[in-house]
Short mmCIF file of C-alpha atoms and ligand atoms in Angstrom, two decimals:
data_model
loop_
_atom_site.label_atom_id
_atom_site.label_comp_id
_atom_site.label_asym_id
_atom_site.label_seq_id
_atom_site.Cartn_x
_atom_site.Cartn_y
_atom_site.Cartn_z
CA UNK A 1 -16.39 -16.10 -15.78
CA UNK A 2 -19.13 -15.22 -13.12
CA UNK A 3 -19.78 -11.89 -12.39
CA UNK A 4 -20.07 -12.36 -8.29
CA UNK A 5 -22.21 -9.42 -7.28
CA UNK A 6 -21.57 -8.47 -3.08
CA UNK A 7 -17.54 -9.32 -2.20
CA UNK A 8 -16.65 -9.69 1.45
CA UNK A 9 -13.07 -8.29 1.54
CA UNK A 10 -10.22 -8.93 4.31
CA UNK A 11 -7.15 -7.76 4.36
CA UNK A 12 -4.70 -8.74 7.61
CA UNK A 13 -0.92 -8.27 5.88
CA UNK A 14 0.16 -6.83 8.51
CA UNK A 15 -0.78 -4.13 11.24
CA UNK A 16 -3.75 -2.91 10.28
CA UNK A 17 -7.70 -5.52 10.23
CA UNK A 18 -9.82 -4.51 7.40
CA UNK A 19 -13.23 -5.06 6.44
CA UNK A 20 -15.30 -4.42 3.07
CA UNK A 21 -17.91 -5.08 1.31
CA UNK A 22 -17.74 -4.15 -2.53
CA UNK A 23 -21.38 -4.40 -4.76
CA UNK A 24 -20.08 -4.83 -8.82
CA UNK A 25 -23.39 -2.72 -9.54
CA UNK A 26 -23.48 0.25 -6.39
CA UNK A 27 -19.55 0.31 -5.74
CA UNK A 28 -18.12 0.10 -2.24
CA UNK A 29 -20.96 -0.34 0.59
CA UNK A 30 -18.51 0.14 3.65
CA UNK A 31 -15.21 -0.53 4.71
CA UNK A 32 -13.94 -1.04 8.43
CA UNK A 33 -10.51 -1.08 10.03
CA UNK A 34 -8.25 -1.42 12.73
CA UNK A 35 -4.93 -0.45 13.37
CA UNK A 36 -2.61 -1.56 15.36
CA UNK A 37 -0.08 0.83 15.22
CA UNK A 38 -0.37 1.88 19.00
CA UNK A 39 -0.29 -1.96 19.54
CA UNK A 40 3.29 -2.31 17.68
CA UNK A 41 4.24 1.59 18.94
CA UNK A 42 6.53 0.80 22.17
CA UNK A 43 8.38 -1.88 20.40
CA UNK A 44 9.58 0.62 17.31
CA UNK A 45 8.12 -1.61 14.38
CA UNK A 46 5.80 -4.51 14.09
CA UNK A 47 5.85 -7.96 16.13
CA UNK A 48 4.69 -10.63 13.67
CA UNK A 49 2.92 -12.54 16.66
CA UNK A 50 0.98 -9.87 18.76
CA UNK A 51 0.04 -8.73 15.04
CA UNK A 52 -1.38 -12.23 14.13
CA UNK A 53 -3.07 -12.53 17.49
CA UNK A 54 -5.07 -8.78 17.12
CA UNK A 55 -6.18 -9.78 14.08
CA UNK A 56 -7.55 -12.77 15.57
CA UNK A 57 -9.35 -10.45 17.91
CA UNK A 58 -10.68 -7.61 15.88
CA UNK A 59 -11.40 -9.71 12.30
CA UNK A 60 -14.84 -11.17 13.24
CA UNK A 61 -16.26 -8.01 15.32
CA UNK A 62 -15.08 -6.08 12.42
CA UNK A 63 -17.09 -8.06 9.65
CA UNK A 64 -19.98 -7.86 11.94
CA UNK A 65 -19.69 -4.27 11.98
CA UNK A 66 -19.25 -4.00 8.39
CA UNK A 67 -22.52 -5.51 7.72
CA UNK A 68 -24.13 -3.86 9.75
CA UNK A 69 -23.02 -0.50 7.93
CA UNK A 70 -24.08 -1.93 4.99
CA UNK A 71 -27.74 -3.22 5.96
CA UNK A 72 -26.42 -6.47 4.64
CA UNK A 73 -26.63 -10.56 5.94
CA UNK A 74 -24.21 -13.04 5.82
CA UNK A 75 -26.31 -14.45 3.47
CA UNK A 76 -25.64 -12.36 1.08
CA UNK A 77 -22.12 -12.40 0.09
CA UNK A 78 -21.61 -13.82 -2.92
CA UNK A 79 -17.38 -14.16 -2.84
CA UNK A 80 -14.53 -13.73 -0.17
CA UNK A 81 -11.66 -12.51 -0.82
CA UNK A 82 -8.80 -11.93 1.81
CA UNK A 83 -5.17 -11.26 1.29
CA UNK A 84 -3.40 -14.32 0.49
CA UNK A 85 0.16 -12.17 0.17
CA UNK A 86 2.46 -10.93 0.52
CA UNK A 87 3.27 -9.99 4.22
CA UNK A 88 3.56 -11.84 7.47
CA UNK A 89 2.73 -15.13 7.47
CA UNK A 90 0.65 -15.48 10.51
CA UNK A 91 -1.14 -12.57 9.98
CA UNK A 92 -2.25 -13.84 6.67
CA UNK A 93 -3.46 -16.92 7.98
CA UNK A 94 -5.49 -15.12 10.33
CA UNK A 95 -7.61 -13.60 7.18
CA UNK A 96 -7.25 -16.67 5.01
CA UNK A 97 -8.33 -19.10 7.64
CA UNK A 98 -11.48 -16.61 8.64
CA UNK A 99 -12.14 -16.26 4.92
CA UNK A 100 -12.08 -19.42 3.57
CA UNK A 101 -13.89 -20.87 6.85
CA UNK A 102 -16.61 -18.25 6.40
CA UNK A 103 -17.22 -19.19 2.45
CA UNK A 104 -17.32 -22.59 3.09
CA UNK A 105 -19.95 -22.23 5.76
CA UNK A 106 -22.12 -20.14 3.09
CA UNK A 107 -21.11 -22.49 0.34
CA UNK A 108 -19.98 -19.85 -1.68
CA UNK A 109 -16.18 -19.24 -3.32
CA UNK A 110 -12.89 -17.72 -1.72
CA UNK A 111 -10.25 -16.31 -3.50
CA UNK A 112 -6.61 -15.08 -2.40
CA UNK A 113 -5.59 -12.01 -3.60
CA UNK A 114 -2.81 -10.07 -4.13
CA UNK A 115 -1.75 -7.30 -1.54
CA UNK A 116 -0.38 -5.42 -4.41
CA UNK A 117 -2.82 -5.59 -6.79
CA UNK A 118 -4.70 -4.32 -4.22
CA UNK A 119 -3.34 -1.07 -3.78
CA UNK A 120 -2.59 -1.05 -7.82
CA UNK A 121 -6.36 -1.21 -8.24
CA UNK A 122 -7.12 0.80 -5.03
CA UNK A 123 -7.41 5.13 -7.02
CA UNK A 124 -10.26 2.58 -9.35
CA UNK A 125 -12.33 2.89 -6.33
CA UNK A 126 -12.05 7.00 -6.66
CA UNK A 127 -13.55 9.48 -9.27
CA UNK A 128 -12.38 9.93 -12.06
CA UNK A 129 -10.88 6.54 -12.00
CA UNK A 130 -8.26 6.05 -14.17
CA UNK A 131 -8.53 4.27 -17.59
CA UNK A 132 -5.69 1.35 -18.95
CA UNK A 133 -3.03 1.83 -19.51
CA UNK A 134 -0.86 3.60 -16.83
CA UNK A 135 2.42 3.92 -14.71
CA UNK A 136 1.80 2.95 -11.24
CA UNK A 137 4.38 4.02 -8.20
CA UNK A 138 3.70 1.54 -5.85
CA UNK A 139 5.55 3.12 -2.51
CA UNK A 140 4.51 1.11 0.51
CA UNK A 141 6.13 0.28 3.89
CA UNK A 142 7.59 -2.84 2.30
CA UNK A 143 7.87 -2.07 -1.61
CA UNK A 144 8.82 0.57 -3.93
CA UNK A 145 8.13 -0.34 -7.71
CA UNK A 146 7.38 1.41 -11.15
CA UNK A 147 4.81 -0.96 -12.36
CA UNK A 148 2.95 0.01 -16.09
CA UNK A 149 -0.48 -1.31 -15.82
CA UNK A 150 -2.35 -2.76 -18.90
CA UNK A 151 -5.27 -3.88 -17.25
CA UNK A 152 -6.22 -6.50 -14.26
CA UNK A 153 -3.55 -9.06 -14.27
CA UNK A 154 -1.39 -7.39 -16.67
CA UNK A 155 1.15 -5.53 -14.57
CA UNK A 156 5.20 -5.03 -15.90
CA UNK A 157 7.69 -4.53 -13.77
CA UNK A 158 9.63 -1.28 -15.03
CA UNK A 159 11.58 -1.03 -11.91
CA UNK A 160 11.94 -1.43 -7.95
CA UNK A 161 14.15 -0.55 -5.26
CA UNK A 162 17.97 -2.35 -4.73
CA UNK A 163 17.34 -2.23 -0.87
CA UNK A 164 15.22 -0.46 1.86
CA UNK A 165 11.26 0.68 0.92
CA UNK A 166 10.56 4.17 0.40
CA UNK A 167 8.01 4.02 3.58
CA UNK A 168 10.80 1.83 5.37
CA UNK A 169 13.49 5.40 4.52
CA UNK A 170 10.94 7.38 6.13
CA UNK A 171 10.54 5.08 9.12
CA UNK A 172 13.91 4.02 9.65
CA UNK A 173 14.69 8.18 9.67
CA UNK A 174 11.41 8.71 11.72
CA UNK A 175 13.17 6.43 14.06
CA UNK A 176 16.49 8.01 14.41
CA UNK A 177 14.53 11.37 14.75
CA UNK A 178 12.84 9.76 17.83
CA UNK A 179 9.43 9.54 16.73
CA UNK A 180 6.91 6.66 16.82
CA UNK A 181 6.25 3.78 14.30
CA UNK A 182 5.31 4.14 11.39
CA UNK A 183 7.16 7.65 11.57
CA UNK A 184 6.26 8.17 7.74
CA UNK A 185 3.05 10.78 8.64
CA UNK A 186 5.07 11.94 11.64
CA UNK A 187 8.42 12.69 9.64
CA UNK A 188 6.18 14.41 7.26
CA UNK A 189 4.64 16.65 9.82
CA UNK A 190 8.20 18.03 11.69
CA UNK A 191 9.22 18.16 8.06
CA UNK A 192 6.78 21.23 7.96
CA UNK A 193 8.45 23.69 10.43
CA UNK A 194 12.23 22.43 9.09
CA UNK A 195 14.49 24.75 6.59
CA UNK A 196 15.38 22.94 3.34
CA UNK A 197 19.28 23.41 2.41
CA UNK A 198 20.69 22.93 6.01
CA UNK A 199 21.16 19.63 5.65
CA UNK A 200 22.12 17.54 1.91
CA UNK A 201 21.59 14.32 2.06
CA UNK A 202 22.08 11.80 -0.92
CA UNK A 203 19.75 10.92 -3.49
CA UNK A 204 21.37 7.30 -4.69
CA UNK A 205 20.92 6.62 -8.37
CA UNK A 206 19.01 9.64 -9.23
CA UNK A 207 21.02 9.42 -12.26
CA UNK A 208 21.24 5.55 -12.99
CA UNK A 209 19.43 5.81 -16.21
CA UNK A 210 17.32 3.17 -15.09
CA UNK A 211 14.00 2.85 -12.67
CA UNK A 212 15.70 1.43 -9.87
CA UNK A 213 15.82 2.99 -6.36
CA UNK A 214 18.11 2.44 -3.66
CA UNK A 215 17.07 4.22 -0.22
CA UNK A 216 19.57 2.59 2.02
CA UNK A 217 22.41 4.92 2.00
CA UNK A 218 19.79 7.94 3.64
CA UNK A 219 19.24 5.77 6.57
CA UNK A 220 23.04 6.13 7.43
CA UNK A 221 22.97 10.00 6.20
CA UNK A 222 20.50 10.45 8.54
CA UNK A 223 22.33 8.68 11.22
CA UNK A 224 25.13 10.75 10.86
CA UNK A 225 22.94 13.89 10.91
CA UNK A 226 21.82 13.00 14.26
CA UNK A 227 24.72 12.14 15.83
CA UNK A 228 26.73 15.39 14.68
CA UNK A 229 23.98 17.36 16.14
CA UNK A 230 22.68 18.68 19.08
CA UNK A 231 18.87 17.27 17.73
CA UNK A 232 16.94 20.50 19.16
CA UNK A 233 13.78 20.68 17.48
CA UNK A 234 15.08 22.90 15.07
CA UNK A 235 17.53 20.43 13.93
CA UNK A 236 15.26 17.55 14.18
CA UNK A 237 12.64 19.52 11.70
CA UNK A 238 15.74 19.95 9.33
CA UNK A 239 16.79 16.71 9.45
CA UNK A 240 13.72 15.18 8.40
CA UNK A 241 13.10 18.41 5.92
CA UNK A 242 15.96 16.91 3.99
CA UNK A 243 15.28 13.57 4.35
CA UNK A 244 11.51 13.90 3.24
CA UNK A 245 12.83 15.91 0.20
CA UNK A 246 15.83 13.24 -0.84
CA UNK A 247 13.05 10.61 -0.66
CA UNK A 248 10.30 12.93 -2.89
CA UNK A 249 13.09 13.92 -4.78
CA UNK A 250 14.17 10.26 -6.01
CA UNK A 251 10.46 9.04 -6.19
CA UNK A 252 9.66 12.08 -8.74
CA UNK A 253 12.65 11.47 -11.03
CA UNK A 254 12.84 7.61 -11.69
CA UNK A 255 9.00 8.91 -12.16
CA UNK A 256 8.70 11.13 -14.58
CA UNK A 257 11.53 9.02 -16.56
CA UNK A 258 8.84 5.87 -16.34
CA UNK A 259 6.67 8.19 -17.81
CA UNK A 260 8.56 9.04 -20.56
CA UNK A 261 9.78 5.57 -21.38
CA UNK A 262 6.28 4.03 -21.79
CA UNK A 263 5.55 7.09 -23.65
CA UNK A 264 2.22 6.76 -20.90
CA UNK A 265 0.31 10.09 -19.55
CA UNK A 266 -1.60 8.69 -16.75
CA UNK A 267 0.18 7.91 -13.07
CA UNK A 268 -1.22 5.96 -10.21
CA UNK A 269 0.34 6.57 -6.82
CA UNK A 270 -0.57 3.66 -4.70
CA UNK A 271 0.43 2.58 -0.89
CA UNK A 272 0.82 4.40 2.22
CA UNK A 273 3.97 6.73 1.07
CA UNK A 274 1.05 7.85 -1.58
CA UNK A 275 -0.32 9.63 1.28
CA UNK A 276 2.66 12.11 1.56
CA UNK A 277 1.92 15.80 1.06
CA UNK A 278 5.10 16.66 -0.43
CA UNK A 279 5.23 13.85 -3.23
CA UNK A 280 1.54 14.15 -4.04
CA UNK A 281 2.05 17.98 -4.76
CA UNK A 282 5.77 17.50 -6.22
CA UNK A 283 3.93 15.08 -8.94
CA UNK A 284 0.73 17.18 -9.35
CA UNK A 285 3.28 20.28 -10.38
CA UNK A 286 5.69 17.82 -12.57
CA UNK A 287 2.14 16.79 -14.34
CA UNK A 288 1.36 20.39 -15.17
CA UNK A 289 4.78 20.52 -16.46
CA UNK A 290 5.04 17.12 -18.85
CA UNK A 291 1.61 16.98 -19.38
CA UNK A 292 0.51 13.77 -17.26
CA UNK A 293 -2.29 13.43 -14.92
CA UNK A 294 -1.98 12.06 -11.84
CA UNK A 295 -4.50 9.87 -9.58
CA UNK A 296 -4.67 8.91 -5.49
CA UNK A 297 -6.51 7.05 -4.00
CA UNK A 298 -8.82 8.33 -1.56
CA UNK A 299 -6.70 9.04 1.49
CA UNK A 300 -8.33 6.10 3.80
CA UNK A 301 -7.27 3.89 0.85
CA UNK A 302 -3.64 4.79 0.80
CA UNK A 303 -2.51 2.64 3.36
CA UNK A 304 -3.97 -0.99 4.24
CA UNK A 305 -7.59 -1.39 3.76
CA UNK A 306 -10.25 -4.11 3.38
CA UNK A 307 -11.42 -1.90 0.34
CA UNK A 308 -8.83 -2.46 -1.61
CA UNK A 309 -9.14 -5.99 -1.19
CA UNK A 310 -12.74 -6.16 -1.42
CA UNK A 311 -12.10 -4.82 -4.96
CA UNK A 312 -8.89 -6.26 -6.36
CA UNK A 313 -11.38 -9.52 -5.76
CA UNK A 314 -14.36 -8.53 -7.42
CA UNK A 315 -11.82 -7.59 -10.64
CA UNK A 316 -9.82 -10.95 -10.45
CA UNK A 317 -13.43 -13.05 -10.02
CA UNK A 318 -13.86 -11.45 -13.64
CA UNK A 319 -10.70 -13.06 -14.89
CA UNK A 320 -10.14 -15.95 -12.89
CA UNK A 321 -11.37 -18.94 -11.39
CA UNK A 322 -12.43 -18.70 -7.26
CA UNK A 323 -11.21 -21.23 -5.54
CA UNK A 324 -14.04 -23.34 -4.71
CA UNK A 325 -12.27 -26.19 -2.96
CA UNK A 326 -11.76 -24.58 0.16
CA UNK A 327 -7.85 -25.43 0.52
CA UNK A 328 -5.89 -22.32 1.50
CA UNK A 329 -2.22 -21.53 1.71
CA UNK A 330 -0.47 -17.75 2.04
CA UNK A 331 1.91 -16.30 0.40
CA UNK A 332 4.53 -14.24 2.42
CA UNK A 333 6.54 -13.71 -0.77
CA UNK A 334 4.68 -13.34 -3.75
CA UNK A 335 5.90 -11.85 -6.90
CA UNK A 336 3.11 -9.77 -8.38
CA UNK A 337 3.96 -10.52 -12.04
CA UNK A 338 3.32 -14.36 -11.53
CA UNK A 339 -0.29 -13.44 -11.74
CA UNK A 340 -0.34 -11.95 -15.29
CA UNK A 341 -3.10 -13.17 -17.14
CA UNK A 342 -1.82 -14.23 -20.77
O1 KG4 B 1 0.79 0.63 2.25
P1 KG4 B 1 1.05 0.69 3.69
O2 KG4 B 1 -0.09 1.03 4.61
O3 KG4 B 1 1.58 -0.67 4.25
C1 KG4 B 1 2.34 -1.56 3.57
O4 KG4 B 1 1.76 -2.34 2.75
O5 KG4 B 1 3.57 -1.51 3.80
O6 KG4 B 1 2.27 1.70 3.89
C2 KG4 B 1 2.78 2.02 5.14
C3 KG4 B 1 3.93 2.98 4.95
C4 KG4 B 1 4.71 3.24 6.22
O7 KG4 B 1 6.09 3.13 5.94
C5 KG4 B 1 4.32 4.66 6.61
O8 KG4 B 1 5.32 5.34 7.33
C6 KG4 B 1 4.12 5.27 5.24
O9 KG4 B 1 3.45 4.26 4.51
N1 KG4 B 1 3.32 6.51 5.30
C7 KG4 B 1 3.82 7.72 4.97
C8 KG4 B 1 2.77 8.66 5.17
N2 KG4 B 1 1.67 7.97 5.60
C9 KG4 B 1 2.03 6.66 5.66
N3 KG4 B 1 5.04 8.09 4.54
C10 KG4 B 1 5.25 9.39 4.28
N4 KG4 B 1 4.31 10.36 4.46
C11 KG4 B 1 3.06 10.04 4.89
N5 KG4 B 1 2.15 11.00 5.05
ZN1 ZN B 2 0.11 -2.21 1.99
#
């Protein structure tokens, strides 16, 4: 395959534009983003169609800006690559469309990629990057999975969650605790001042044997929580104490037991749950403990990113054919495993 040296990356899932531009030789050259979360904020979670039309607004000023950071020219991309999946389907069109519009202008090849596989690959982009093989816990807004890694393209499934998202638990609780969307950063942060043991919430199938979650049934312990309550601040900080610590609690287990049956020692934590200070030093203590080590991404690159994407493309151009044809379609469902290189 071609080794395509300066990647344009786009990601537009969902709420947040971004920009990158990855060199295979000098690494990442810049990354920029927007967010829309005070766009979304008074309407408690995202709306597909104002989403679709800021990205329409920011995704060209934004790859303007990008190259600018970089001292580079339009010229001198060698390969797009914008999220083709999964996530809302006008919003991906937005970066598709832009994408493949932009490398056929240029003459040069597109290729969709894999939200996923973009934050799989995203701690590759930090140092020490981890080697193949490893256990990833993918914990986004929209998935939790155990995924062992073998290499680009070669991801198993060890296990995923029954219902609700980790990130979703923490927003759907953030919600009920009256704080804005996403809630997951702000949940964390009145988590600080709260008193664990005041409240016990459930941890569902911490004991299942397998590496399935199920985050639904917090949601409605929460719920209750709140409406048995007089939610002063103290309670509200206790509250989401207990639900933050149900959530970390779950994550950690099913975890460590991945861990043990791929007989792996390395764990990547990828997606925007990955940014939560609790679960990042609950696993940094259980890897002292079972002898594993653990790897982040940079902060910036826990949640959405162009970076990620930028990357995740310059990998797959390595492995697979870009699509030179100029035809585009998105992917608001996409199972990652359909991708695995034979
Ligand atoms: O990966 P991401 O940016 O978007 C998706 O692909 O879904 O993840 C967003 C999720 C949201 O649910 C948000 O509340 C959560 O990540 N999140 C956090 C924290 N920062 C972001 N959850 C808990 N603690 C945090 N510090
Ligand atoms: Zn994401």
């Amino acid at each position: 395959m071609n080794t395509f040296k300066l990647i344009l990356g786009i990601e537009s899932s969902c709420d947040e534009t971004g920009i990158a531009l990855y060199d295979n030789d000098l690494g990442l050259l810049c990354h920029t983003l927007h967010s829309q979360v005070a766009l979304h904020d008074e309407y408690g979670g995202v709306v597909p169609e104002l989403a679709s039309r800021d990205h329409v607004q920011y995704i060209l000023p934004l790859i303007i800006k990008a190259l600018q950071q970089a001292g580079k020219s339009l010229q001198e991309i060698d390969a797009i690559a914008y999220t083709q999946g999964p996530g809302l389907s006008g919003a991906l069109l937005v970066g598709a469309s832009v994408g493949s519009s932009l490398a056929y202008s240029l003459g040069i090849p597109s290729i969709g990629i894999h939200h996923l596989e973009g934050h799989l690959l995203s701690p590759l982009l930090s140092t020490p990057a981890p080697a193949f093989p490893f256990v990833a816990l993918l914990v986004s807004g929209g998935h939790t999975q155990l995924m062992r890694v073998d290499g680009t393209g070669k991801y198993t499934l060890l296990g995923e969650t029954l219902d609700d998202a980790a990130g979703e638990a923490f927003d759907k609780s953030a919600k009920l605790l009256g704080l804005s969307y996403p809630g997951g950063a702000e949940l964390s942060r009145l988590a600080e001042g709260g008193r664990p043991g005041r409240f016990r919430f459930p941890r569902p199938m911490l004991h299942s044997g397998d590496l399935d979650f199920s985050f639904s049934g917090l949601k409605t312990a929460v719920l209750n929580a709140c409406n048995q309550n007089l939610l002063n601040e103290s309670v509200r900080a206790d509250i989401a104490s207990e639900a933050q610590a149900a959530i970390v609690e779950v994550l950690t287990t099913k975890t460590i037991l991945a861990l043990k049956q791929t007989g792996l020692n390395r764990l990547v934590i990828a997606g925007g749950v990955g940014a939560n200070r609790l679960l990042r030093a609950t696993l940094d203590n259980a890897g002292k403990q079972y002898g594993f080590n653990v790897f982040y991404p940079d902060l910036q690159f826990c949640t959405d990113n162009g970076a990620m994407i930028a990357y995740a493309g310059a990998m797959r151009l390595k492995i697979q054919k870009a699509n030179e044809h100029y035809q585009f379609n998105v992917m608001p469902r996409w199972d990652l495993q359909s991708l695995n290189i034979a």
